[in-house]
Amino acid sequence: MTSERVADVGPPGRVRTTSEQVAVTPTRRRACRHTVLALAVLVAAVCLAVRHWPVLETGALRLAVADQGWLLVGATAAGLTWPCAALAQQGAVTSRLPPGRLVATQFAASAAGHVLPAGLGAGAVNLRFLMRCGMPAGRSATAVAVKAAAGGIARGALIAVFAAACPGVLRIPSGWGGWAALVGAALGGTVLLGVRRWPRCRRALGVVLADIRAVHARPRRAAALWGGSLAFALLHALVLIAVTRAVGLPLAPALVALLYLAASCAAALLPTPGGLGSLDAALGLALAAAGAPPAAAASAVLGYRLLTMWLPLVPGLLVLGILIRRKAL
């Protein structure tokens, strides 16, 4: 009696064994979960659109007659975000990564990030790519974390620069002192919890710090990490600036960049797939608070989303499928 018994028959001339059938089952389950999650995202988007349909309809009509030249500028800036993301990821590791596959992975990761919340999809794609390039799992996770941390620090630095250029824009409204105190208490509790668990985190933190020192010991890698992170955030802000110009919003570019950076950081507090709903609401409220009419603000948000999310979504998922089929992920 053989150790493997035949489960079913596949293509002509080939039988599928039980072990192969077991290997296929998890893949089918993952595909079903991804499909259900994607459908849930689409349903949420449809519900939001139906709820705010009058404003969205007016904004869409205004976007349809927008300046095509500025929309082309925004599309170009959106396309350049993926090479910048690849540059930042290359800067987070000491070994050289294949540049073509690296850029394709960032394009696929952006699509995956629109399906899973809080950047989990993009992080998982980058993690798999680094492991396929021969990096250990721990080092790969550290590289992804270093890139994410550099992106957050870069956004914070840009907010400080643009806030200095636009004084008085970012201020805590009156009556929000209690909320600020609550946030401060939560941060303090997080710090205390981290201190209590410090012995457990020391070894992992030591590995992360060692990798960070290794990266910054190479000036070209450090320049790639920080330059790519800054350029990525600035290009996203440029997309929104171009769209506001296209729909005729008379807002200063520095102000629009500051509003985008602040809104994207605020949306990160409510992790949704691709920031769907949270980033849209934050951007709309920020533009409206800056004096934009509701229809014009809706047009700007729709245009930004169209260039950075909806148009690249299907091609990005196709590239993701190709990379998985070729075992690049």
Tab-separated table of C-alpha atoms in Angstrom:
chain	number	residue	atom	x	y	z
A	1	MET	CA	0.000	0.000	0.000
A	2	THR	CA	1.373	3.396	-0.955
A	3	SER	CA	1.852	6.167	1.570
A	4	GLU	CA	-0.299	8.581	-0.457
A	5	ARG	CA	-3.704	7.587	-1.725
A	6	VAL	CA	-5.251	9.150	-4.796
A	7	ALA	CA	-7.825	11.823	-4.014
A	8	ASP	CA	-9.128	12.838	-7.416
A	9	VAL	CA	-8.116	13.143	-11.006
A	10	GLY	CA	-6.847	16.454	-12.387
A	11	PRO	CA	-5.951	17.140	-16.013
A	12	PRO	CA	-5.679	14.155	-18.422
A	13	GLY	CA	-2.695	11.986	-17.629
A	14	ARG	CA	-2.211	13.355	-14.104
A	15	VAL	CA	-3.740	12.386	-10.786
A	16	ARG	CA	-3.968	14.752	-7.808
A	17	THR	CA	-2.792	13.231	-4.550
A	18	THR	CA	-4.231	13.856	-1.112
A	19	SER	CA	-1.282	16.016	-0.063
A	20	GLU	CA	-1.730	18.227	-3.129
A	21	GLN	CA	-5.444	18.558	-2.407
A	22	VAL	CA	-4.685	19.650	1.174
A	23	ALA	CA	-2.209	22.213	-0.170
A	24	VAL	CA	-4.827	23.651	-2.531
A	25	THR	CA	-7.506	24.004	0.158
A	26	PRO	CA	-5.795	26.808	2.180
A	27	THR	CA	-5.185	28.733	-1.049
A	28	ARG	CA	-8.870	28.546	-1.937
A	29	ARG	CA	-9.821	29.648	1.560
A	30	ARG	CA	-7.483	32.653	1.386
A	31	ALA	CA	-8.903	33.569	-2.015
A	32	CYS	CA	-12.438	33.403	-0.605
A	33	ARG	CA	-11.496	35.584	2.364
A	34	HIS	CA	-9.874	38.158	0.089
A	35	THR	CA	-12.927	38.170	-2.162
A	36	VAL	CA	-15.305	38.646	0.775
A	37	LEU	CA	-13.147	41.470	2.155
A	38	ALA	CA	-12.984	43.210	-1.219
A	39	LEU	CA	-16.765	42.953	-1.572
A	40	ALA	CA	-17.183	44.401	1.935
A	41	VAL	CA	-15.025	47.383	0.943
A	42	LEU	CA	-17.121	47.931	-2.184
A	43	VAL	CA	-20.362	47.712	-0.201
A	44	ALA	CA	-19.046	50.260	2.310
A	45	ALA	CA	-18.075	52.588	-0.525
A	46	VAL	CA	-21.510	52.258	-2.122
A	47	CYS	CA	-23.243	52.985	1.199
A	48	LEU	CA	-21.156	56.117	1.689
A	49	ALA	CA	-21.871	57.243	-1.864
A	50	VAL	CA	-25.633	56.736	-1.480
A	51	ARG	CA	-25.688	58.601	1.821
A	52	HIS	CA	-23.899	61.660	0.421
A	53	TRP	CA	-25.084	61.382	-3.163
A	54	PRO	CA	-26.207	65.013	-3.780
A	55	VAL	CA	-22.861	66.491	-2.760
A	56	LEU	CA	-20.961	63.748	-4.583
A	57	GLU	CA	-22.994	64.255	-7.748
A	58	THR	CA	-22.279	67.979	-7.764
A	59	GLY	CA	-18.615	67.327	-7.046
A	60	ALA	CA	-18.367	64.723	-9.796
A	61	LEU	CA	-19.920	67.096	-12.338
A	62	ARG	CA	-17.438	69.769	-11.342
A	63	LEU	CA	-14.585	67.286	-11.635
A	64	ALA	CA	-15.751	66.267	-15.120
A	65	VAL	CA	-15.198	69.804	-16.432
A	66	ALA	CA	-11.978	70.362	-14.452
A	67	ASP	CA	-8.701	71.535	-15.973
A	68	GLN	CA	-7.253	68.472	-17.712
A	69	GLY	CA	-3.724	69.822	-17.533
A	70	TRP	CA	-3.754	69.970	-13.754
A	71	LEU	CA	-5.332	66.506	-13.596
A	72	LEU	CA	-2.458	65.232	-15.735
A	73	VAL	CA	-0.019	66.786	-13.275
A	74	GLY	CA	-1.816	65.005	-10.445
A	75	ALA	CA	-1.763	61.676	-12.317
A	76	THR	CA	1.973	62.042	-12.945
A	77	ALA	CA	2.610	62.781	-9.266
A	78	ALA	CA	0.524	59.760	-8.277
A	79	GLY	CA	2.538	57.537	-10.606
A	80	LEU	CA	5.821	58.755	-9.117
A	81	THR	CA	4.777	57.724	-5.606
A	82	TRP	CA	5.545	54.057	-6.309
A	83	PRO	CA	9.219	54.596	-7.309
A	84	CYS	CA	9.571	56.755	-4.191
A	85	ALA	CA	8.102	53.978	-2.044
A	86	ALA	CA	10.552	51.560	-3.687
A	87	LEU	CA	13.425	53.950	-2.936
A	88	ALA	CA	12.413	54.139	0.725
A	89	GLN	CA	12.148	50.352	0.993
A	90	GLN	CA	15.566	49.919	-0.589
A	91	GLY	CA	16.948	52.403	1.902
A	92	ALA	CA	15.593	50.346	4.801
A	93	VAL	CA	17.816	47.331	3.981
A	94	THR	CA	21.551	46.996	3.501
A	95	SER	CA	21.387	44.408	0.702
A	96	ARG	CA	20.575	45.367	-2.867
A	97	LEU	CA	17.055	44.520	-4.044
A	98	PRO	CA	16.039	43.859	-7.677
A	99	PRO	CA	14.807	47.313	-8.782
A	100	GLY	CA	12.172	46.208	-11.293
A	101	ARG	CA	10.508	43.745	-8.945
A	102	LEU	CA	10.816	46.257	-6.118
A	103	VAL	CA	8.834	48.939	-7.973
A	104	ALA	CA	6.258	46.360	-9.129
A	105	THR	CA	5.918	45.190	-5.531
A	106	GLN	CA	5.216	48.730	-4.322
A	107	PHE	CA	2.526	49.094	-6.997
A	108	ALA	CA	0.967	45.798	-5.905
A	109	ALA	CA	1.358	46.727	-2.231
A	110	SER	CA	-0.588	49.952	-2.755
A	111	ALA	CA	-3.497	47.919	-4.139
A	112	ALA	CA	-3.281	45.449	-1.251
A	113	GLY	CA	-3.273	48.392	1.147
A	114	HIS	CA	-6.679	49.421	-0.174
A	115	VAL	CA	-8.107	46.045	0.869
A	116	LEU	CA	-6.716	45.629	4.395
A	117	PRO	CA	-6.738	48.362	7.058
A	118	ALA	CA	-3.856	50.302	8.599
A	119	GLY	CA	-1.345	49.373	5.916
A	120	LEU	CA	-1.522	45.661	6.771
A	121	GLY	CA	-1.894	44.663	3.136
A	122	ALA	CA	1.044	46.751	1.952
A	123	GLY	CA	3.181	45.577	4.857
A	124	ALA	CA	2.391	41.932	4.182
A	125	VAL	CA	3.280	42.272	0.487
A	126	ASN	CA	6.586	43.981	1.272
A	127	LEU	CA	7.359	41.380	3.928
A	128	ARG	CA	6.795	38.525	1.498
A	129	PHE	CA	8.891	40.256	-1.160
A	130	LEU	CA	11.866	40.756	1.164
A	131	MET	CA	11.693	37.145	2.300
A	132	ARG	CA	11.616	35.999	-1.326
A	133	CYS	CA	14.777	38.063	-1.854
A	134	GLY	CA	16.531	35.895	0.736
A	135	MET	CA	16.182	38.023	3.867
A	136	PRO	CA	15.237	36.261	7.134
A	137	ALA	CA	11.729	36.843	8.426
A	138	GLY	CA	12.914	38.911	11.402
A	139	ARG	CA	15.107	41.175	9.285
A	140	SER	CA	12.321	41.564	6.725
A	141	ALA	CA	9.833	42.606	9.405
A	142	THR	CA	12.365	45.083	10.783
A	143	ALA	CA	12.905	46.580	7.321
A	144	VAL	CA	9.161	47.047	6.837
A	145	ALA	CA	8.889	48.645	10.288
A	146	VAL	CA	11.838	50.961	9.607
A	147	LYS	CA	10.233	52.138	6.379
A	148	ALA	CA	6.897	52.749	8.117
A	149	ALA	CA	8.580	54.633	10.963
A	150	ALA	CA	10.562	56.779	8.529
A	151	GLY	CA	7.341	57.602	6.692
A	152	GLY	CA	5.642	58.706	9.903
A	153	ILE	CA	8.608	60.830	10.973
A	154	ALA	CA	8.807	62.395	7.516
A	155	ARG	CA	5.129	63.351	7.650
A	156	GLY	CA	5.591	64.853	11.100
A	157	ALA	CA	8.559	66.909	9.920
A	158	LEU	CA	6.632	68.146	6.878
A	159	ILE	CA	3.665	69.104	9.062
A	160	ALA	CA	6.011	71.184	11.238
A	161	VAL	CA	7.477	72.916	8.166
A	162	PHE	CA	4.135	73.717	6.539
A	163	ALA	CA	2.574	74.705	9.872
A	164	ALA	CA	5.325	77.301	10.249
A	165	ALA	CA	4.540	78.526	6.735
A	166	CYS	CA	0.791	78.677	7.515
A	167	PRO	CA	0.542	79.893	11.125
A	168	GLY	CA	-2.785	79.562	12.875
A	169	VAL	CA	-4.130	76.772	10.673
A	170	LEU	CA	-3.486	73.891	13.071
A	171	ARG	CA	-4.924	74.870	16.414
A	172	ILE	CA	-6.984	73.079	19.053
A	173	PRO	CA	-10.557	74.440	19.011
A	174	SER	CA	-11.944	75.922	22.223
A	175	GLY	CA	-13.573	73.330	24.435
A	176	TRP	CA	-11.317	70.516	23.251
A	177	GLY	CA	-8.974	70.745	26.248
A	178	GLY	CA	-10.615	67.704	27.866
A	179	TRP	CA	-10.039	65.618	24.746
A	180	ALA	CA	-6.403	66.720	24.613
A	181	ALA	CA	-5.970	65.703	28.267
A	182	LEU	CA	-7.576	62.325	27.522
A	183	VAL	CA	-5.214	61.708	24.600
A	184	GLY	CA	-2.256	62.703	26.792
A	185	ALA	CA	-3.355	60.278	29.502
A	186	ALA	CA	-3.688	57.489	26.935
A	187	LEU	CA	-0.190	58.169	25.629
A	188	GLY	CA	1.159	58.212	29.175
A	189	GLY	CA	-0.486	54.873	29.915
A	190	THR	CA	1.025	53.424	26.753
A	191	VAL	CA	4.478	54.581	27.820
A	192	LEU	CA	4.038	53.063	31.288
A	193	LEU	CA	2.872	49.788	29.765
A	194	GLY	CA	5.927	49.772	27.550
A	195	VAL	CA	8.189	50.350	30.557
A	196	ARG	CA	6.619	47.406	32.390
A	197	ARG	CA	7.169	45.131	29.397
A	198	TRP	CA	10.613	46.503	28.654
A	199	PRO	CA	12.508	43.266	29.473
A	200	ARG	CA	10.445	41.381	26.904
A	201	CYS	CA	10.909	44.044	24.236
A	202	ARG	CA	14.619	44.662	24.826
A	203	ARG	CA	15.858	41.883	22.561
A	204	ALA	CA	13.537	42.793	19.672
A	205	LEU	CA	14.358	46.476	20.068
A	206	GLY	CA	18.053	45.651	20.052
A	207	VAL	CA	17.689	43.911	16.692
A	208	VAL	CA	15.745	46.869	15.282
A	209	LEU	CA	18.331	49.381	16.508
A	210	ALA	CA	21.152	47.274	15.074
A	211	ASP	CA	19.462	47.266	11.668
A	212	ILE	CA	18.840	51.014	11.853
A	213	ARG	CA	22.505	51.646	12.672
A	214	ALA	CA	23.573	49.382	9.817
A	215	VAL	CA	21.376	51.305	7.375
A	216	HIS	CA	22.574	54.714	8.545
A	217	ALA	CA	26.184	53.564	8.402
A	218	ARG	CA	25.737	53.691	4.626
A	219	PRO	CA	24.985	57.277	3.563
A	220	ARG	CA	23.383	56.196	0.271
A	221	ARG	CA	20.965	53.877	2.061
A	222	ALA	CA	20.054	56.541	4.619
A	223	ALA	CA	19.528	59.106	1.852
A	224	ALA	CA	17.288	56.653	-0.007
A	225	LEU	CA	15.243	55.903	3.113
A	226	TRP	CA	14.609	59.511	4.131
A	227	GLY	CA	14.523	60.972	0.637
A	228	GLY	CA	12.033	58.377	-0.560
A	229	SER	CA	9.847	58.848	2.528
A	230	LEU	CA	9.779	62.648	2.172
A	231	ALA	CA	9.174	62.500	-1.578
A	232	PHE	CA	6.341	59.976	-1.129
A	233	ALA	CA	4.444	62.269	1.253
A	234	LEU	CA	5.141	65.382	-0.833
A	235	LEU	CA	3.943	63.728	-4.037
A	236	HIS	CA	0.653	62.712	-2.411
A	237	ALA	CA	0.249	66.317	-1.279
A	238	LEU	CA	1.046	67.438	-4.831
A	239	VAL	CA	-1.744	65.223	-6.165
A	240	LEU	CA	-4.257	67.022	-3.953
A	241	ILE	CA	-2.771	70.420	-4.859
A	242	ALA	CA	-3.126	69.641	-8.569
A	243	VAL	CA	-6.727	68.499	-8.126
A	244	THR	CA	-7.664	71.626	-6.157
A	245	ARG	CA	-6.179	73.721	-8.958
A	246	ALA	CA	-8.058	71.664	-11.540
A	247	VAL	CA	-11.432	72.306	-9.872
A	248	GLY	CA	-10.673	75.977	-9.253
A	249	LEU	CA	-10.184	76.016	-5.483
A	250	PRO	CA	-8.225	79.204	-4.626
A	251	LEU	CA	-6.195	77.696	-1.797
A	252	ALA	CA	-2.449	78.214	-1.360
A	253	PRO	CA	-0.362	75.114	-2.214
A	254	ALA	CA	1.357	75.150	1.192
A	255	LEU	CA	-2.035	75.241	2.906
A	256	VAL	CA	-3.363	72.329	0.831
A	257	ALA	CA	-0.215	70.305	1.575
A	258	LEU	CA	-0.591	71.002	5.292
A	259	LEU	CA	-4.273	70.039	5.221
A	260	TYR	CA	-3.480	66.782	3.423
A	261	LEU	CA	-0.692	65.803	5.824
A	262	ALA	CA	-2.794	66.628	8.892
A	263	ALA	CA	-5.860	64.811	7.501
A	264	SER	CA	-3.865	61.693	6.586
A	265	CYS	CA	-2.376	61.536	10.089
A	266	ALA	CA	-5.839	61.986	11.643
A	267	ALA	CA	-7.290	59.282	9.376
A	268	ALA	CA	-4.616	56.855	10.595
A	269	LEU	CA	-6.322	56.919	14.017
A	270	LEU	CA	-9.306	55.152	12.417
A	271	PRO	CA	-7.733	52.352	10.375
A	272	THR	CA	-9.957	51.435	7.445
A	273	PRO	CA	-9.019	49.723	4.169
A	274	GLY	CA	-7.085	52.318	2.203
A	275	GLY	CA	-8.384	55.003	4.551
A	276	LEU	CA	-11.776	54.561	2.893
A	277	GLY	CA	-14.229	56.825	4.644
A	278	SER	CA	-11.826	58.112	7.297
A	279	LEU	CA	-9.396	59.865	4.944
A	280	ASP	CA	-12.213	61.092	2.696
A	281	ALA	CA	-14.062	62.637	5.634
A	282	ALA	CA	-10.880	64.131	7.100
A	283	LEU	CA	-9.851	65.676	3.774
A	284	GLY	CA	-13.347	67.022	3.117
A	285	LEU	CA	-13.624	68.554	6.574
A	286	ALA	CA	-10.131	70.036	6.349
A	287	LEU	CA	-10.809	71.665	2.979
A	288	ALA	CA	-14.202	72.926	4.131
A	289	ALA	CA	-12.645	74.383	7.294
A	290	ALA	CA	-10.125	76.190	5.078
A	291	GLY	CA	-12.985	77.915	3.256
A	292	ALA	CA	-13.741	75.592	0.345
A	293	PRO	CA	-17.411	75.183	-0.650
A	294	PRO	CA	-18.754	71.673	0.090
A	295	ALA	CA	-19.171	70.766	-3.594
A	296	ALA	CA	-15.660	71.954	-4.448
A	297	ALA	CA	-14.204	70.084	-1.459
A	298	ALA	CA	-16.040	66.930	-2.578
A	299	SER	CA	-14.628	67.380	-6.100
A	300	ALA	CA	-11.100	67.661	-4.753
A	301	VAL	CA	-11.466	64.564	-2.574
A	302	LEU	CA	-13.017	62.583	-5.437
A	303	GLY	CA	-10.234	63.621	-7.789
A	304	TYR	CA	-7.538	62.727	-5.283
A	305	ARG	CA	-9.128	59.343	-4.635
A	306	LEU	CA	-9.600	58.685	-8.336
A	307	LEU	CA	-5.913	59.261	-9.098
A	308	THR	CA	-4.415	57.537	-6.067
A	309	MET	CA	-6.853	54.699	-5.374
A	310	TRP	CA	-9.578	53.831	-7.851
A	311	LEU	CA	-7.707	54.033	-11.163
A	312	PRO	CA	-4.613	52.073	-9.973
A	313	LEU	CA	-6.651	49.511	-7.997
A	314	VAL	CA	-7.412	46.936	-10.697
A	315	PRO	CA	-3.976	47.156	-12.394
A	316	GLY	CA	-2.343	46.868	-8.978
A	317	LEU	CA	-4.318	43.733	-8.138
A	318	LEU	CA	-3.374	42.262	-11.519
A	319	VAL	CA	0.311	42.955	-10.848
A	320	LEU	CA	-0.104	41.387	-7.405
A	321	GLY	CA	-1.548	38.251	-8.987
A	322	ILE	CA	1.297	38.086	-11.514
A	323	LEU	CA	3.930	38.440	-8.791
A	324	ILE	CA	2.301	35.668	-6.756
A	325	ARG	CA	2.035	33.401	-9.805
A	326	ARG	CA	5.728	33.945	-10.592
A	327	LYS	CA	6.601	33.281	-6.942
A	328	ALA	CA	8.082	36.759	-6.526
A	329	LEU	CA	5.891	37.077	-3.396
